[in-house]
Short mmCIF file of C-alpha atoms in Angstrom, two decimals:
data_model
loop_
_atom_site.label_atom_id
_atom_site.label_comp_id
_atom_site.label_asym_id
_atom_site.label_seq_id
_atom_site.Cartn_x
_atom_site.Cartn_y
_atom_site.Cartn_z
CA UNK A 1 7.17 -9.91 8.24
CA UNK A 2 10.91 -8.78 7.94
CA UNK A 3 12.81 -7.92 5.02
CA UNK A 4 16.54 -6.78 4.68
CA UNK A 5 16.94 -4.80 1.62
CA UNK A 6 19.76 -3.09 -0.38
CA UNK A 7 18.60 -0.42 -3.20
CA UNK A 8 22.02 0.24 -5.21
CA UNK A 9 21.81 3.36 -7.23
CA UNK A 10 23.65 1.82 -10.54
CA UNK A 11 20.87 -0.80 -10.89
CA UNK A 12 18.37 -0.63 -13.86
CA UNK A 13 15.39 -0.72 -11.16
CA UNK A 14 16.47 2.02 -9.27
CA UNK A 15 17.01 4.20 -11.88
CA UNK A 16 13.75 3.97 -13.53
CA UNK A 17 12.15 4.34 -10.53
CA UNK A 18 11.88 1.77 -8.10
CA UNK A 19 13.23 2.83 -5.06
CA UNK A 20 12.86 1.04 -1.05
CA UNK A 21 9.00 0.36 -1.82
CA UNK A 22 9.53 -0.75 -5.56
CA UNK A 23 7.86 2.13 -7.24
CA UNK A 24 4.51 2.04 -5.87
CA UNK A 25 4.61 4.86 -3.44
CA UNK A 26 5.90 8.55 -3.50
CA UNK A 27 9.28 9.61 -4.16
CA UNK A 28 10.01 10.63 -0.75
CA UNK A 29 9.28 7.31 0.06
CA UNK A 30 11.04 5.77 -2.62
CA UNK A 31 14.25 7.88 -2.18
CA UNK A 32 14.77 8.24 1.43
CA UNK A 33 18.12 10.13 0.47
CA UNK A 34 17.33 11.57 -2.93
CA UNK A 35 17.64 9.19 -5.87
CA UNK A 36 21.29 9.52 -6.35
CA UNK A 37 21.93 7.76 -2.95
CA UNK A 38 22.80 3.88 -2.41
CA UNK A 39 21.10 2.53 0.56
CA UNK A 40 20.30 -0.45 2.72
CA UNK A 41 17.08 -1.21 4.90
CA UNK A 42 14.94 -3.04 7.94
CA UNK A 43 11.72 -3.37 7.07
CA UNK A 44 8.73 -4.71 9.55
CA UNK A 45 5.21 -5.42 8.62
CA UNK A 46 2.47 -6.62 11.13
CA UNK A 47 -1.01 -8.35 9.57
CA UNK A 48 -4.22 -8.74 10.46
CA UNK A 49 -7.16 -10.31 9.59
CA UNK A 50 -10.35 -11.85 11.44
CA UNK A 51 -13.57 -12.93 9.74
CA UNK A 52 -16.89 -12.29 12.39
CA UNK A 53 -20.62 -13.28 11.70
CA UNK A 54 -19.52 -15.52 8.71
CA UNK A 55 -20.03 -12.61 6.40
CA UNK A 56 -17.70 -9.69 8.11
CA UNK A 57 -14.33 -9.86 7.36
CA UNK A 58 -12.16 -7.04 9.56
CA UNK A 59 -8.10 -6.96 8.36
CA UNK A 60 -5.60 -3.88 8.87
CA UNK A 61 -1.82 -4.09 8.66
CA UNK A 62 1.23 -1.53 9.78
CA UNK A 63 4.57 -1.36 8.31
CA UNK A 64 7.60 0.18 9.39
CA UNK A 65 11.03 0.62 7.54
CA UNK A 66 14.04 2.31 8.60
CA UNK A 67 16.78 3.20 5.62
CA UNK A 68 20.35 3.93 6.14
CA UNK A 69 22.42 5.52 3.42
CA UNK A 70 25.28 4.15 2.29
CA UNK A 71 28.78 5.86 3.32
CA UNK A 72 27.15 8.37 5.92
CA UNK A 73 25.10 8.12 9.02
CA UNK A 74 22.20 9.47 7.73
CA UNK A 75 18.98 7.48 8.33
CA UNK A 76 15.36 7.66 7.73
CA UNK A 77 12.34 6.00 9.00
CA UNK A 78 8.72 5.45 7.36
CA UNK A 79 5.63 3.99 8.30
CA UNK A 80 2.30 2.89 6.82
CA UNK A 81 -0.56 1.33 7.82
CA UNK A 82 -4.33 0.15 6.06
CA UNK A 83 -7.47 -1.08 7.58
CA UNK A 84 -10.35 -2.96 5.75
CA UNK A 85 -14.31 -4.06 5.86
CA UNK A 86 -15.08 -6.35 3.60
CA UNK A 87 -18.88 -7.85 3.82
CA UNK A 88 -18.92 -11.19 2.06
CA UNK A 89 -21.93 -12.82 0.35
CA UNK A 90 -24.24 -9.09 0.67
CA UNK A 91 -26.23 -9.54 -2.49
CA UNK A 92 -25.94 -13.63 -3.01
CA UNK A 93 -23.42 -16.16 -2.94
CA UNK A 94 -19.64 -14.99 -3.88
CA UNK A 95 -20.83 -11.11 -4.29
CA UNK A 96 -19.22 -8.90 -1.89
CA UNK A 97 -18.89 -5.56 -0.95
CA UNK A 98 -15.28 -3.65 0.91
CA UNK A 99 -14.27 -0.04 2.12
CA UNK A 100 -11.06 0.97 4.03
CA UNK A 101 -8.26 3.62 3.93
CA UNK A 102 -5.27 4.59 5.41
CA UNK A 103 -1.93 5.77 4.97
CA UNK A 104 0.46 5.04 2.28
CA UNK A 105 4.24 4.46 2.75
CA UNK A 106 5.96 8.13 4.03
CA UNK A 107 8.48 9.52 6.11
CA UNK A 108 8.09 10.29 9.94
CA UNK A 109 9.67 13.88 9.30
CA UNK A 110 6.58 14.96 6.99
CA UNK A 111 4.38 17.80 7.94
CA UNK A 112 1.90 16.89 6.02
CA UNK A 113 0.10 13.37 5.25
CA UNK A 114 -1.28 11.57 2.25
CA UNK A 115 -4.10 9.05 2.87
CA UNK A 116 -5.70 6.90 1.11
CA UNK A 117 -9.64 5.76 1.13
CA UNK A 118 -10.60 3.03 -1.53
CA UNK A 119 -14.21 1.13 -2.28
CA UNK A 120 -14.96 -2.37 -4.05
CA UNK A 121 -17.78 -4.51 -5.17
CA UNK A 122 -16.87 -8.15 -6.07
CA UNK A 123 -18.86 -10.18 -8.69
CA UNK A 124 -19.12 -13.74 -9.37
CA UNK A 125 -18.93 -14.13 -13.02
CA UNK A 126 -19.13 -17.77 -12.98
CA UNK A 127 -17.91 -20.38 -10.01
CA UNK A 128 -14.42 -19.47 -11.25
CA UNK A 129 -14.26 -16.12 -12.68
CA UNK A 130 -14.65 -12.78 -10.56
CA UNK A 131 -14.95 -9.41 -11.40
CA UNK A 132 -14.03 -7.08 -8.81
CA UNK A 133 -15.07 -2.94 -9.87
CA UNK A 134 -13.48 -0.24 -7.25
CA UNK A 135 -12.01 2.97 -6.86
CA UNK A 136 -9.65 4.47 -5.02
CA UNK A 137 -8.46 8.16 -4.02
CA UNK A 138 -5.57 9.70 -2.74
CA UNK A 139 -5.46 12.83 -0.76
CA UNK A 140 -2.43 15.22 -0.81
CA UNK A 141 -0.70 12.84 -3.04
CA UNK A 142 3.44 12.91 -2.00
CA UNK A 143 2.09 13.98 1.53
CA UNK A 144 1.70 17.64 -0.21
CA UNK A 145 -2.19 19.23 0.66
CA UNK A 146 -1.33 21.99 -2.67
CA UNK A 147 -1.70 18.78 -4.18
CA UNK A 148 -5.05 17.44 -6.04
CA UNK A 149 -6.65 14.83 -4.73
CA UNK A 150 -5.58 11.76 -7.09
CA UNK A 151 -9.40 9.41 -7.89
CA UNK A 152 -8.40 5.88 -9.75
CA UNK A 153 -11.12 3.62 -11.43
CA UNK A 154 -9.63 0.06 -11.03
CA UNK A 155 -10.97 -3.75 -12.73
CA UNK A 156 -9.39 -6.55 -10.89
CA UNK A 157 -10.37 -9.92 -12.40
CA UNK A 158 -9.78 -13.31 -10.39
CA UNK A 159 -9.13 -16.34 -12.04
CA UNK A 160 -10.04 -20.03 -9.98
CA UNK A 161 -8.71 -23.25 -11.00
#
């Protein structure tokens, strides 16, 4: 995957947030520069994904970005990267069971990192509806170990027609 990018800092989106990574990761990530800046980006994303045994499904994916700021020569670079089991069909037909973790979106100049570890259990409500139960948990949230450790109770429902 490849994406070009340009955050402008007199948009709506970046001002209320949504920086390089559209306001899902931290600020430093977000605001390479600070979030008065204007910048553009490359942006490079490798996936994978591999299902063994019929019932073991493996994926992981890496991203890198590098920003530049507008009007100087300052640039940044972050990288991120996830990895997945997901064992299909464990308790019947359509239920299924995942773990995996890794590292969310931050800047190769941090001295600390944040990781992420998250847990799901999918059930089959019907042939077309799915119910999906997790959790997930960050640890030293904005790549700061002072930080807590952030735990998030998610419901993802999945709609077949």
């Amino acid at each position: 995957t490849y994406i070009r990018s340009y955050q402008n800092v007199s948009s709506s989106n970046f001002r209320n947030g949504s920086g390089l990574l559209g306001g899902v990761s931290s600020l430093d990530a977000e605001f390479p520069f600070g979030n008065d800046s204007s910048f553009s980006s490359d942006r490079f994303g490798l996936e994978a994904n591999v299902r063994l045994f019929g019932f073991l499904n493996l994926s992981g994916w890496g991203g890198y970005a590098q920003a530049y700021e507008s009007g100087t020569s300052e640039e940044a670079e972050l990288w991120t990267w996830n990895g997945q089991i997901f064992f299909a069909d464990v308790f019947g037909e359509g239920y299924g069971f995942g773990i995996g973790g890794g590292m969310p979106p931050q800047g190769s100049n941090r001295q600390e990192t944040s990781y992420i570890a998250e847990i799901q259990f999918r059930l089959p409500i019907t042939d077309n509806i799915l119910l999906t139960p997790g959790a997930y948990a960050v640890f030293n949230p904005e790549g700061r170990s002072n930080n807590d450790t952030q735990i998030v109770g998610v419901i993802r429902s999945t709609f077949r027609f």
